[in-house]
Amino acid sequence: EVQLQQSGAELGKPGTSVKLSCKVSGYNIRNTYMHWVNQRPGKGLEWIGRIDPANGNTIYAEKFKSKATLTADTSSNTAYMQLSQLKSDDTAIYFCAMILDYYDGTYYRFAYWGQGTLVTVSS
Amino acid sequence: DIQMTQSPPVLSASVGDRVTLSCKASQNINKNLDWYQQKHGEAPKLLIYYTNNLQTGIPSRFSGSGSGTDYTLTISSLQPEDVATYYCYQYNSGPNTFGAGTKLELK
């Protein structure tokens, strides 16, 4: 069974950084991309970016290019996201997600999500 | 980045109604579109992938269609447990993007 276990809630002061983790069990992250998505209070889902853990290649949404840094440790099967220069606007739930595409004559797509990490930015 | 516009933002319907949610992309996304359902306090759940493929375990009252820039999620007979926010999600090119969501309520 594939599971994504995210780290616990964070309280960060403005101007500081936090690093979130997402540990995957049941699947080797070398074989997929790891995505990060946020959701501000009462708002919709925003795609932040994704990393290819096999080579470290990343793609970010434009607005997160100077905010988020995605990394991955294949030895521990864990993805990370660091958020820098925290502002109150960064207060949100942050999800990691793994989307798998599989083809055996029929196309299948599976999406696995972590439970989310609440980041609260406050002095 | 590709922009995804969902309409309506809020939809009120009655149990048993046929419900249609729309999603329009700012450019051709070649059917590379998923639909997610999110209930309050939960992680999103994949309902439909690649425009019209029903995810395993999802009731057959959900269906998807579309091509080019215009996509639709249809619920053939609304059930109380379908109350949620629905998001379209494109993964065709460049940064992936979500629509702003359609909140589905019971009338």
mmCIF file of N, CA, C and O in Angstrom, chain A residues 7-45:
data_model
loop_
_atom_site.group_PDB
_atom_site.id
_atom_site.type_symbol
_atom_site.label_atom_id
_atom_site.label_comp_id
_atom_site.label_asym_id
_atom_site.label_seq_id
_atom_site.Cartn_x
_atom_site.Cartn_y
_atom_site.Cartn_z
ATOM 1 N N SER A 7 5.296 15.679 7.601
ATOM 2 C CA SER A 7 5.740 16.136 8.913
ATOM 3 C C SER A 7 4.665 17.006 9.563
ATOM 4 O O SER A 7 3.694 17.417 8.915
ATOM 5 N N GLY A 8 4.859 17.267 10.840
ATOM 6 C CA GLY A 8 3.848 17.940 11.631
ATOM 7 C C GLY A 8 3.771 19.440 11.397
ATOM 8 O O GLY A 8 4.577 20.036 10.695
ATOM 9 N N ALA A 9 2.744 20.022 11.998
ATOM 10 C CA ALA A 9 2.474 21.445 11.847
ATOM 11 C C ALA A 9 3.678 22.290 12.251
ATOM 12 O O ALA A 9 4.431 21.926 13.154
ATOM 13 N N GLU A 10 3.824 23.412 11.543
ATOM 14 C CA GLU A 10 4.938 24.322 11.781
ATOM 15 C C GLU A 10 4.407 25.713 12.114
ATOM 16 O O GLU A 10 3.431 26.175 11.504
ATOM 17 N N LEU A 11 5.077 26.347 13.040
ATOM 18 C CA LEU A 11 4.818 27.753 13.347
ATOM 19 C C LEU A 11 6.109 28.498 13.056
ATOM 20 O O LEU A 11 7.136 28.247 13.701
ATOM 21 N N GLY A 12 6.067 29.380 12.059
ATOM 22 C CA GLY A 12 7.263 30.106 11.681
ATOM 23 C C GLY A 12 7.103 31.607 11.828
ATOM 24 O O GLY A 12 6.008 32.134 11.609
ATOM 25 N N LYS A 13 8.185 32.255 12.194
ATOM 26 C CA LYS A 13 8.143 33.713 12.305
ATOM 27 C C LYS A 13 8.404 34.347 10.939
ATOM 28 O O LYS A 13 9.114 33.764 10.092
ATOM 29 N N PRO A 14 7.850 35.508 10.709
ATOM 30 C CA PRO A 14 8.103 36.202 9.430
ATOM 31 C C PRO A 14 9.594 36.357 9.180
ATOM 32 O O PRO A 14 10.364 36.671 10.099
ATOM 33 N N GLY A 15 10.006 36.101 7.930
ATOM 34 C CA GLY A 15 11.401 36.246 7.551
ATOM 35 C C GLY A 15 12.235 34.995 7.724
ATOM 36 O O GLY A 15 13.360 34.940 7.233
ATOM 37 N N THR A 16 11.688 33.997 8.392
ATOM 38 C CA THR A 16 12.433 32.752 8.609
ATOM 39 C C THR A 16 12.053 31.710 7.553
ATOM 40 O O THR A 16 11.268 31.985 6.640
ATOM 41 N N SER A 17 12.620 30.521 7.686
ATOM 42 C CA SER A 17 12.343 29.427 6.757
ATOM 43 C C SER A 17 11.829 28.214 7.522
ATOM 44 O O SER A 17 12.098 28.056 8.708
ATOM 45 N N VAL A 18 11.091 27.372 6.816
ATOM 46 C CA VAL A 18 10.684 26.080 7.358
ATOM 47 C C VAL A 18 10.946 25.021 6.290
ATOM 48 O O VAL A 18 10.920 25.320 5.091
ATOM 49 N N LYS A 19 11.185 23.790 6.743
ATOM 50 C CA LYS A 19 11.411 22.697 5.801
ATOM 51 C C LYS A 19 10.435 21.577 6.129
ATOM 52 O O LYS A 19 10.447 21.047 7.253
ATOM 53 N N LEU A 20 9.605 21.230 5.155
ATOM 54 C CA LEU A 20 8.593 20.202 5.323
ATOM 55 C C LEU A 20 9.078 18.904 4.696
ATOM 56 O O LEU A 20 9.814 18.922 3.705
ATOM 57 N N SER A 21 8.632 17.789 5.259
ATOM 58 C CA SER A 21 9.022 16.503 4.694
ATOM 59 C C SER A 21 7.804 15.672 4.315
ATOM 60 O O SER A 21 6.699 15.874 4.838
ATOM 61 N N CYS A 22 8.039 14.735 3.432
ATOM 62 C CA CYS A 22 6.991 13.838 2.929
ATOM 63 C C CYS A 22 7.645 12.484 2.692
ATOM 64 O O CYS A 22 8.360 12.296 1.706
ATOM 65 N N LYS A 23 7.422 11.557 3.616
ATOM 66 C CA LYS A 23 8.051 10.247 3.511
ATOM 67 C C LYS A 23 7.103 9.273 2.837
ATOM 68 O O LYS A 23 5.942 9.137 3.246
ATOM 69 N N VAL A 24 7.592 8.617 1.808
ATOM 70 C CA VAL A 24 6.776 7.703 1.019
ATOM 71 C C VAL A 24 7.088 6.256 1.391
ATOM 72 O O VAL A 24 8.260 5.879 1.520
ATOM 73 N N SER A 25 6.067 5.473 1.572
ATOM 74 C CA SER A 25 6.227 4.031 1.762
ATOM 75 C C SER A 25 5.409 3.303 0.704
ATOM 76 O O SER A 25 4.386 3.804 0.246
ATOM 77 N N GLY A 26 5.900 2.150 0.278
ATOM 78 C CA GLY A 26 5.183 1.336 -0.680
ATOM 79 C C GLY A 26 5.498 1.611 -2.133
ATOM 80 O O GLY A 26 4.935 0.959 -3.020
ATOM 81 N N TYR A 27 6.370 2.577 -2.391
ATOM 82 C CA TYR A 27 6.746 2.884 -3.784
ATOM 83 C C TYR A 27 8.067 3.630 -3.772
ATOM 84 O O TYR A 27 8.310 4.477 -2.909
ATOM 85 N N ASN A 28 8.909 3.342 -4.747
ATOM 86 C CA ASN A 28 10.217 3.993 -4.847
ATOM 87 C C ASN A 28 10.075 5.330 -5.555
ATOM 88 O O ASN A 28 9.676 5.394 -6.722
ATOM 89 N N ILE A 29 10.416 6.403 -4.847
ATOM 90 C CA ILE A 29 10.187 7.732 -5.419
ATOM 91 C C ILE A 29 11.095 8.014 -6.618
ATOM 92 O O ILE A 29 10.854 8.957 -7.368
ATOM 93 N N ARG A 30 12.134 7.196 -6.814
ATOM 94 C CA ARG A 30 12.980 7.353 -8.003
ATOM 95 C C ARG A 30 12.173 7.164 -9.294
ATOM 96 O O ARG A 30 12.583 7.609 -10.361
ATOM 97 N N ASN A 31 11.053 6.479 -9.190
ATOM 98 C CA ASN A 31 10.279 6.120 -10.379
ATOM 99 C C ASN A 31 9.108 7.055 -10.661
ATOM 100 O O ASN A 31 8.233 6.732 -11.474
ATOM 101 N N THR A 32 9.101 8.226 -10.002
ATOM 102 C CA THR A 32 7.965 9.126 -10.193
ATOM 103 C C THR A 32 8.390 10.563 -9.903
ATOM 104 O O THR A 32 9.534 10.814 -9.541
ATOM 105 N N TYR A 33 7.470 11.486 -10.107
ATOM 106 C CA TYR A 33 7.660 12.868 -9.678
ATOM 107 C C TYR A 33 6.956 13.060 -8.337
ATOM 108 O O TYR A 33 5.931 12.438 -8.073
ATOM 109 N N MET A 34 7.486 13.935 -7.518
ATOM 110 C CA MET A 34 6.818 14.340 -6.288
ATOM 111 C C MET A 34 6.347 15.785 -6.456
ATOM 112 O O MET A 34 7.125 16.677 -6.788
ATOM 113 N N HIS A 35 5.067 15.988 -6.231
ATOM 114 C CA HIS A 35 4.446 17.293 -6.396
ATOM 115 C C HIS A 35 4.155 17.911 -5.027
ATOM 116 O O HIS A 35 3.923 17.188 -4.045
ATOM 117 N N TRP A 36 4.122 19.234 -5.004
ATOM 118 C CA TRP A 36 3.706 19.964 -3.804
ATOM 119 C C TRP A 36 2.608 20.953 -4.199
ATOM 120 O O TRP A 36 2.696 21.631 -5.237
ATOM 121 N N VAL A 37 1.611 21.021 -3.340
ATOM 122 C CA VAL A 37 0.412 21.836 -3.572
ATOM 123 C C VAL A 37 0.087 22.546 -2.270
ATOM 124 O O VAL A 37 0.261 21.967 -1.189
ATOM 125 N N ASN A 38 -0.391 23.792 -2.364
ATOM 126 C CA ASN A 38 -0.826 24.433 -1.132
ATOM 127 C C ASN A 38 -2.284 24.839 -1.203
ATOM 128 O O ASN A 38 -2.922 24.807 -2.275
ATOM 129 N N GLN A 39 -2.804 25.155 -0.037
ATOM 130 C CA GLN A 39 -4.188 25.605 0.082
ATOM 131 C C GLN A 39 -4.262 26.608 1.228
ATOM 132 O O GLN A 39 -4.173 26.222 2.400
ATOM 133 N N ARG A 40 -4.421 27.865 0.870
ATOM 134 C CA ARG A 40 -4.565 28.910 1.891
ATOM 135 C C ARG A 40 -5.930 28.795 2.525
ATOM 136 O O ARG A 40 -6.858 28.242 1.935
ATOM 137 N N PRO A 41 -6.079 29.311 3.724
ATOM 138 C CA PRO A 41 -7.351 29.172 4.437
ATOM 139 C C PRO A 41 -8.543 29.630 3.609
ATOM 140 O O PRO A 41 -8.591 30.780 3.142
ATOM 141 N N GLY A 42 -9.471 28.736 3.393
ATOM 142 C CA GLY A 42 -10.682 29.066 2.653
ATOM 143 C C GLY A 42 -10.505 29.225 1.157
ATOM 144 O O GLY A 42 -11.443 29.647 0.469
ATOM 145 N N LYS A 43 -9.320 28.922 0.648
ATOM 146 C CA LYS A 43 -9.031 29.111 -0.770
ATOM 147 C C LYS A 43 -8.831 27.785 -1.507
ATOM 148 O O LYS A 43 -8.930 26.707 -0.908
ATOM 149 N N GLY A 44 -8.526 27.868 -2.784
ATOM 150 C CA GLY A 44 -8.378 26.689 -3.617
ATOM 151 C C GLY A 44 -6.978 26.102 -3.592
ATOM 152 O O GLY A 44 -6.096 26.561 -2.874
ATOM 153 N N LEU A 45 -6.793 25.083 -4.405
ATOM 154 C CA LEU A 45 -5.520 24.390 -4.504
ATOM 155 C C LEU A 45 -4.578 25.147 -5.442
ATOM 156 O O LEU A 45 -5.003 25.619 -6.504
#
